[in-house]
PDB file of C-alpha atoms in Angstrom:
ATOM      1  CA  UNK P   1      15.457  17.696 -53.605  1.00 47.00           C
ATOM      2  CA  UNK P   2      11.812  17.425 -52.812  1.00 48.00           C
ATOM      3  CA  UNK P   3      11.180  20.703 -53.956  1.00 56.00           C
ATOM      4  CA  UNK P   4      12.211  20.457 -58.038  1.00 70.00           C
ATOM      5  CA  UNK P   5       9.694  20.736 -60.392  1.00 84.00           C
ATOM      6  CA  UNK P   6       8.794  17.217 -62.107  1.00 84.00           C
ATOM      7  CA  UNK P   7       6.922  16.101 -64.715  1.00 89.00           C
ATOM      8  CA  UNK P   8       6.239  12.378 -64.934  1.00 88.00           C
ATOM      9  CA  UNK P   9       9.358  11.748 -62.565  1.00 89.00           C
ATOM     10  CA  UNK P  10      11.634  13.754 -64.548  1.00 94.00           C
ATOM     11  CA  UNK P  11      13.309  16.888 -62.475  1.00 93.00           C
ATOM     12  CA  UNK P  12      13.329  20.148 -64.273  1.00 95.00           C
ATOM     13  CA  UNK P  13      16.316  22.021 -63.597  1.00 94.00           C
ATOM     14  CA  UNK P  14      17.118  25.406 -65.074  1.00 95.00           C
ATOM     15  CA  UNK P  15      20.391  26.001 -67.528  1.00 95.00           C
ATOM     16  CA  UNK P  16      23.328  27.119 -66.673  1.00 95.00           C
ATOM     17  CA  UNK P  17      22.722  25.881 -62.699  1.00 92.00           C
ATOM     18  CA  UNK P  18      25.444  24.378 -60.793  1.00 92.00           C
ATOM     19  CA  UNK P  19      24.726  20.887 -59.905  1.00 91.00           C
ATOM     20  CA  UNK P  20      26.004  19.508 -56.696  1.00 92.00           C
ATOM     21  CA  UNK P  21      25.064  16.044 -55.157  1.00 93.00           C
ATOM     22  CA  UNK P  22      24.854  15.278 -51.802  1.00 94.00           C
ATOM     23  CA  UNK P  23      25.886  11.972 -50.997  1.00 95.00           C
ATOM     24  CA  UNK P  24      25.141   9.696 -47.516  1.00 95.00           C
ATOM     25  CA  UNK P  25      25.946   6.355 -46.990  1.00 94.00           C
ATOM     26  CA  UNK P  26      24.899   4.000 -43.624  1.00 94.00           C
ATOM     27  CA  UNK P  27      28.071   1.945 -44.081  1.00 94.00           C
ATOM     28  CA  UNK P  28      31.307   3.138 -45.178  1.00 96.00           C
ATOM     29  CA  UNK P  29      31.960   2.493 -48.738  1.00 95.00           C
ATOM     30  CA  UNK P  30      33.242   3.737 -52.226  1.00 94.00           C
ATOM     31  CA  UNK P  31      31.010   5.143 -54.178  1.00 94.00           C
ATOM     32  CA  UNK P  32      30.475   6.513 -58.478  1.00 92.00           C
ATOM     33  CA  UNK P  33      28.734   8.848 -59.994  1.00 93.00           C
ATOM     34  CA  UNK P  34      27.965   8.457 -64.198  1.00 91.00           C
ATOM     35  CA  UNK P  35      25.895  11.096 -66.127  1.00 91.00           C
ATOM     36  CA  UNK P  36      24.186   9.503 -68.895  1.00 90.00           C
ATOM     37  CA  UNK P  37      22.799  11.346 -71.863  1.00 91.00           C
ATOM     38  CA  UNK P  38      19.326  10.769 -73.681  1.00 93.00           C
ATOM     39  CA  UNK P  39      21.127   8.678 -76.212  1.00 89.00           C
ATOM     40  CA  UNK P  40      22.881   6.600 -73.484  1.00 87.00           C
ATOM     41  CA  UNK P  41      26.495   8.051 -73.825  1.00 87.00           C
ATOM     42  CA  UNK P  42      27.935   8.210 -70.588  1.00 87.00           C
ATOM     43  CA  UNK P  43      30.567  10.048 -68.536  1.00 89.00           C
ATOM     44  CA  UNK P  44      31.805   9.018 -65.118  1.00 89.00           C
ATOM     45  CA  UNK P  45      31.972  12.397 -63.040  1.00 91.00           C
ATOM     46  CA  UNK P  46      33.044  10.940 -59.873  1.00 92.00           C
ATOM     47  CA  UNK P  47      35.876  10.255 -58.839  1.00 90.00           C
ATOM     48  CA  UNK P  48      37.724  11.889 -61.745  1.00 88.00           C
ATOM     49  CA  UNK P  49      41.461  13.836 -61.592  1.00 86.00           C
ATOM     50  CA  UNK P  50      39.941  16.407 -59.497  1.00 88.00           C
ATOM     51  CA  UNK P  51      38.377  14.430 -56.741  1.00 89.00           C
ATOM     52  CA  UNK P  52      40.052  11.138 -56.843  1.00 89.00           C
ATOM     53  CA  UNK P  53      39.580   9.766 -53.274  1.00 93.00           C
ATOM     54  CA  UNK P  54      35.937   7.386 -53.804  1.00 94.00           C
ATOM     55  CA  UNK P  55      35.214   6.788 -50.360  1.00 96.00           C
ATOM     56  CA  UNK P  56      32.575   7.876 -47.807  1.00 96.00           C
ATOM     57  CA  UNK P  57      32.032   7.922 -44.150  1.00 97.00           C
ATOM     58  CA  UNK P  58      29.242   6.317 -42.824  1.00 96.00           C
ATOM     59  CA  UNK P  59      26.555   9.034 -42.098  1.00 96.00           C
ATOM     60  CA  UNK P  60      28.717  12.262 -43.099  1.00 97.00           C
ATOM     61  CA  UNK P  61      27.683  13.737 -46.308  1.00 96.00           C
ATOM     62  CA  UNK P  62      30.020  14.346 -48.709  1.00 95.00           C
ATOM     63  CA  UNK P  63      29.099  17.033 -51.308  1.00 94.00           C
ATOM     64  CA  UNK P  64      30.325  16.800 -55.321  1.00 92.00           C
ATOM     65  CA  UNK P  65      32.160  18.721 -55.978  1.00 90.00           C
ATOM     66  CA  UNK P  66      33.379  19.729 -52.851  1.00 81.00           C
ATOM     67  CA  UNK P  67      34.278  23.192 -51.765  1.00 77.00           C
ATOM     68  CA  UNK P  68      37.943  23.964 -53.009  1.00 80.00           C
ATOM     69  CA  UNK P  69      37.537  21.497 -56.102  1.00 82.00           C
ATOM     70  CA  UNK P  70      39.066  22.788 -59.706  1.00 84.00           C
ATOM     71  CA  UNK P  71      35.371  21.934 -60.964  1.00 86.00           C
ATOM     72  CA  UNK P  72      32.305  23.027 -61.503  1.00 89.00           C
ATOM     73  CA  UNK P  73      28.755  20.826 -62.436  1.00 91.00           C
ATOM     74  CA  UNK P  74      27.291  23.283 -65.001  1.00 93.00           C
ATOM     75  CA  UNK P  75      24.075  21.971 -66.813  1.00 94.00           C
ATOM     76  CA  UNK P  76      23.125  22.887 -70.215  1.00 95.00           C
ATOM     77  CA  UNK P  77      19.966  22.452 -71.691  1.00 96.00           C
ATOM     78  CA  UNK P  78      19.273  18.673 -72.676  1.00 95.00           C
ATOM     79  CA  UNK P  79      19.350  17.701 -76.378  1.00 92.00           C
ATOM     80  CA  UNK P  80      16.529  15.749 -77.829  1.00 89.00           C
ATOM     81  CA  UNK P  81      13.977  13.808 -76.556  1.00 91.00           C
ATOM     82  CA  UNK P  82      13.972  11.965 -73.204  1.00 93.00           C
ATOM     83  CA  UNK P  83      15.948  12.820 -69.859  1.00 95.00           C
ATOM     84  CA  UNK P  84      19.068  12.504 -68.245  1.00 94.00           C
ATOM     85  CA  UNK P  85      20.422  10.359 -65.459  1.00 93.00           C
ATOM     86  CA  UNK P  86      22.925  10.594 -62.696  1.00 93.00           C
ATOM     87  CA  UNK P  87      23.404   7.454 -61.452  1.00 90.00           C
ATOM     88  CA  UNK P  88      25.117   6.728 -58.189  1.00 92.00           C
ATOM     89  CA  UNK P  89      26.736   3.363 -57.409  1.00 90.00           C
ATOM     90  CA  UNK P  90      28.176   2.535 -54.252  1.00 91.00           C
ATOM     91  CA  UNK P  91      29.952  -0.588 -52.234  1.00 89.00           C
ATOM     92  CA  UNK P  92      31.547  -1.752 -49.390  1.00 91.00           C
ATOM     93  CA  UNK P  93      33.850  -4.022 -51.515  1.00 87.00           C
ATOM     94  CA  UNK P  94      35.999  -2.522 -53.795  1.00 85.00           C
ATOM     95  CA  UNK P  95      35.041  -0.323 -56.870  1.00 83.00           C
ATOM     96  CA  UNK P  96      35.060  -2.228 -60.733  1.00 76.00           C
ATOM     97  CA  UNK P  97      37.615  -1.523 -62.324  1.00 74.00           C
ATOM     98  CA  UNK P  98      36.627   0.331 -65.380  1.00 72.00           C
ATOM     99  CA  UNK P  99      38.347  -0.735 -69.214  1.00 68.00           C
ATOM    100  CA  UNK P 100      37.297   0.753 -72.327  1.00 69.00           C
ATOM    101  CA  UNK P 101      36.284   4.083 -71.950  1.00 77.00           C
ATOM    102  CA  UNK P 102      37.997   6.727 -73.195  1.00 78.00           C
ATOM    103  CA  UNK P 103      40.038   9.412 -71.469  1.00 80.00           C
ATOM    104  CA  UNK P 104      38.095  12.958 -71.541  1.00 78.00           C
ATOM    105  CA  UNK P 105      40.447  15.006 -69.989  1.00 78.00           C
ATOM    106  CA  UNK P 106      40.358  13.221 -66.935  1.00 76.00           C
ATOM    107  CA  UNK P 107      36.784  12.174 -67.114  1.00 81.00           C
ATOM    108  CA  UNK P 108      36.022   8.122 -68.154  1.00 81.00           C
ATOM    109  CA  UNK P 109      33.816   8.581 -71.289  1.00 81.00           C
ATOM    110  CA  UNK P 110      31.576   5.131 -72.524  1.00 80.00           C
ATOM    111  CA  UNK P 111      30.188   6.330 -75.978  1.00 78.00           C
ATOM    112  CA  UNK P 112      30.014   3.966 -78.114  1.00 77.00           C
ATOM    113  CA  UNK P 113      28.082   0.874 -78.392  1.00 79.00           C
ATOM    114  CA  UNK P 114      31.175  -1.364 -77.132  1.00 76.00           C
ATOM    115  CA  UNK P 115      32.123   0.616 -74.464  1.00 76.00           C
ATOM    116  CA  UNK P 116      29.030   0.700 -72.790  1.00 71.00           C
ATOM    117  CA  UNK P 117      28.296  -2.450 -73.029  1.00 72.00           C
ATOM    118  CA  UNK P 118      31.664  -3.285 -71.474  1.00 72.00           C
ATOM    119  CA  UNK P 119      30.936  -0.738 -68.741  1.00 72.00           C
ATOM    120  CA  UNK P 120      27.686  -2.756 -67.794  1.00 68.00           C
ATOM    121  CA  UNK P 121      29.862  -5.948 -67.781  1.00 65.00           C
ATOM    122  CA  UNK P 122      32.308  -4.100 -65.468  1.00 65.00           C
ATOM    123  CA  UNK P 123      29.505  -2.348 -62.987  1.00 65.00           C
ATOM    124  CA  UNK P 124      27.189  -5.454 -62.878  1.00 59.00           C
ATOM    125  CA  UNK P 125      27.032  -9.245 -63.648  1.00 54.00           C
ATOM    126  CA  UNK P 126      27.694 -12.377 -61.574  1.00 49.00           C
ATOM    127  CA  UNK P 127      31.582 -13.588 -60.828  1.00 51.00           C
ATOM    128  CA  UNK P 128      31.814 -17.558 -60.385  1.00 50.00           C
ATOM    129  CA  UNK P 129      35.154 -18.113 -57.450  1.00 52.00           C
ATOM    130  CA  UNK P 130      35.967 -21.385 -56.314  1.00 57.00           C
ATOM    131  CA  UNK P 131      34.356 -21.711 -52.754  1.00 59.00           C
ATOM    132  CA  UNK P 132      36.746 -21.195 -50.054  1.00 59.00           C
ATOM    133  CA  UNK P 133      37.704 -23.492 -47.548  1.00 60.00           C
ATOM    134  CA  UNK P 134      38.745 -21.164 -44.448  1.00 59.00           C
ATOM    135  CA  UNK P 135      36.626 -18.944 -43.093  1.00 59.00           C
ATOM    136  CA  UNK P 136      33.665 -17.092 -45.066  1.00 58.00           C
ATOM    137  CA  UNK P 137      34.405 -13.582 -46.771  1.00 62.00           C
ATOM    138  CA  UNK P 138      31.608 -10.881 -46.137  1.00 72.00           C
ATOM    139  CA  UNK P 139      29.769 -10.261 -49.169  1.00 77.00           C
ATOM    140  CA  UNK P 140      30.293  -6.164 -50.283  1.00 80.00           C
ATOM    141  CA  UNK P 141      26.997  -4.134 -50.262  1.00 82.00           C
ATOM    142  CA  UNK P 142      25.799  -3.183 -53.095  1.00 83.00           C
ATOM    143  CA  UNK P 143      24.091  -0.025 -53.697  1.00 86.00           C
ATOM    144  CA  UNK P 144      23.000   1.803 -56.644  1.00 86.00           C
ATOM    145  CA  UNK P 145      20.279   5.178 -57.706  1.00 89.00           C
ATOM    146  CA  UNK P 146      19.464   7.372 -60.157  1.00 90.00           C
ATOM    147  CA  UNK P 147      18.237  10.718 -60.801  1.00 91.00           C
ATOM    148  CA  UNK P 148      16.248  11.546 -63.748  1.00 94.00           C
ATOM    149  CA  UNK P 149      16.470  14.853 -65.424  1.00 95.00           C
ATOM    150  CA  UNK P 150      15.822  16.992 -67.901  1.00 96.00           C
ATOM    151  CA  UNK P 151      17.604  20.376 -68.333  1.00 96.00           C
ATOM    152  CA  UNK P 152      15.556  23.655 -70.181  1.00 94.00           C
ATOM    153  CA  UNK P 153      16.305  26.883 -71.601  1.00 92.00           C
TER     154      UNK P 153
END
């Protein structure tokens, strides 16, 4: 929202609020949402157990979590130095398919140094296919922000 606080591009958002992100796309598509620590640990939060259908409409807003979810967003106050990120990745194609991170109750989590790295092998990269010979495939749409953030006492 335009009207957080930031300092140095970094929002500053208040413990113990409920987070909820609004989400528009122009096309229809699939889209994820990660949180990633200071440290780089990070936790997919969309689409999880709860919410497990990744698609959006083109122009309707979908809100996480929606009314009627089992979940909440609560932030707690950010430990050490640095920010936060939610990071929001969307396509027209279909979504990676995520290996290596570990079950947290329903939530993907990418801790260690492995698993993130194979997490940014799985969300980005290039993919050599033999060329075909019939008619051309449409290329999926790509789409991908971030959020910086920083929660305080």
């Amino acid at each position: 929202s335009d009207s957080l606080q930031q300092v140095k591009g970094v929002a500053q958002l208040k413990d113990q609020t409920l987070l909820q992100l609004k989400l528009t796309a122009d096309k229809d598509c699939k889209a994820m949402v990660f949180w990633i620590d200071p440290k780089g640990a990070c936790l997919q939060l969309f689409p999880n157990r709860h919410d497990s259908n990744p698609n959006l409409v083109a122009g309707t807003e979908r809100i996480i979590p929606g009314g009627g979810k089992e979940y909440d967003l609560t932030l707690i106050p950010t430990v050490g130095d640095g920010h936060e990120l939610i990071r929001v990745y969307a396509t027209t194609g279909e979504l990676p398919n995520l290996v290596g991170g570990t079950d947290a109750n329903g939530y993907f989590s990418f801790t260690t140094k492995a698993q993130k790295e194979q997490l940014v092998s799985n969300v980005r990269g290039i993919v050599v296919r033999k060329k075909s010979t019939g008619k051309p495939e449409e290329t999926p749409l790509i789409a991908e922000t971030e959020i910086k953030f920083r929660v305080n006492p």
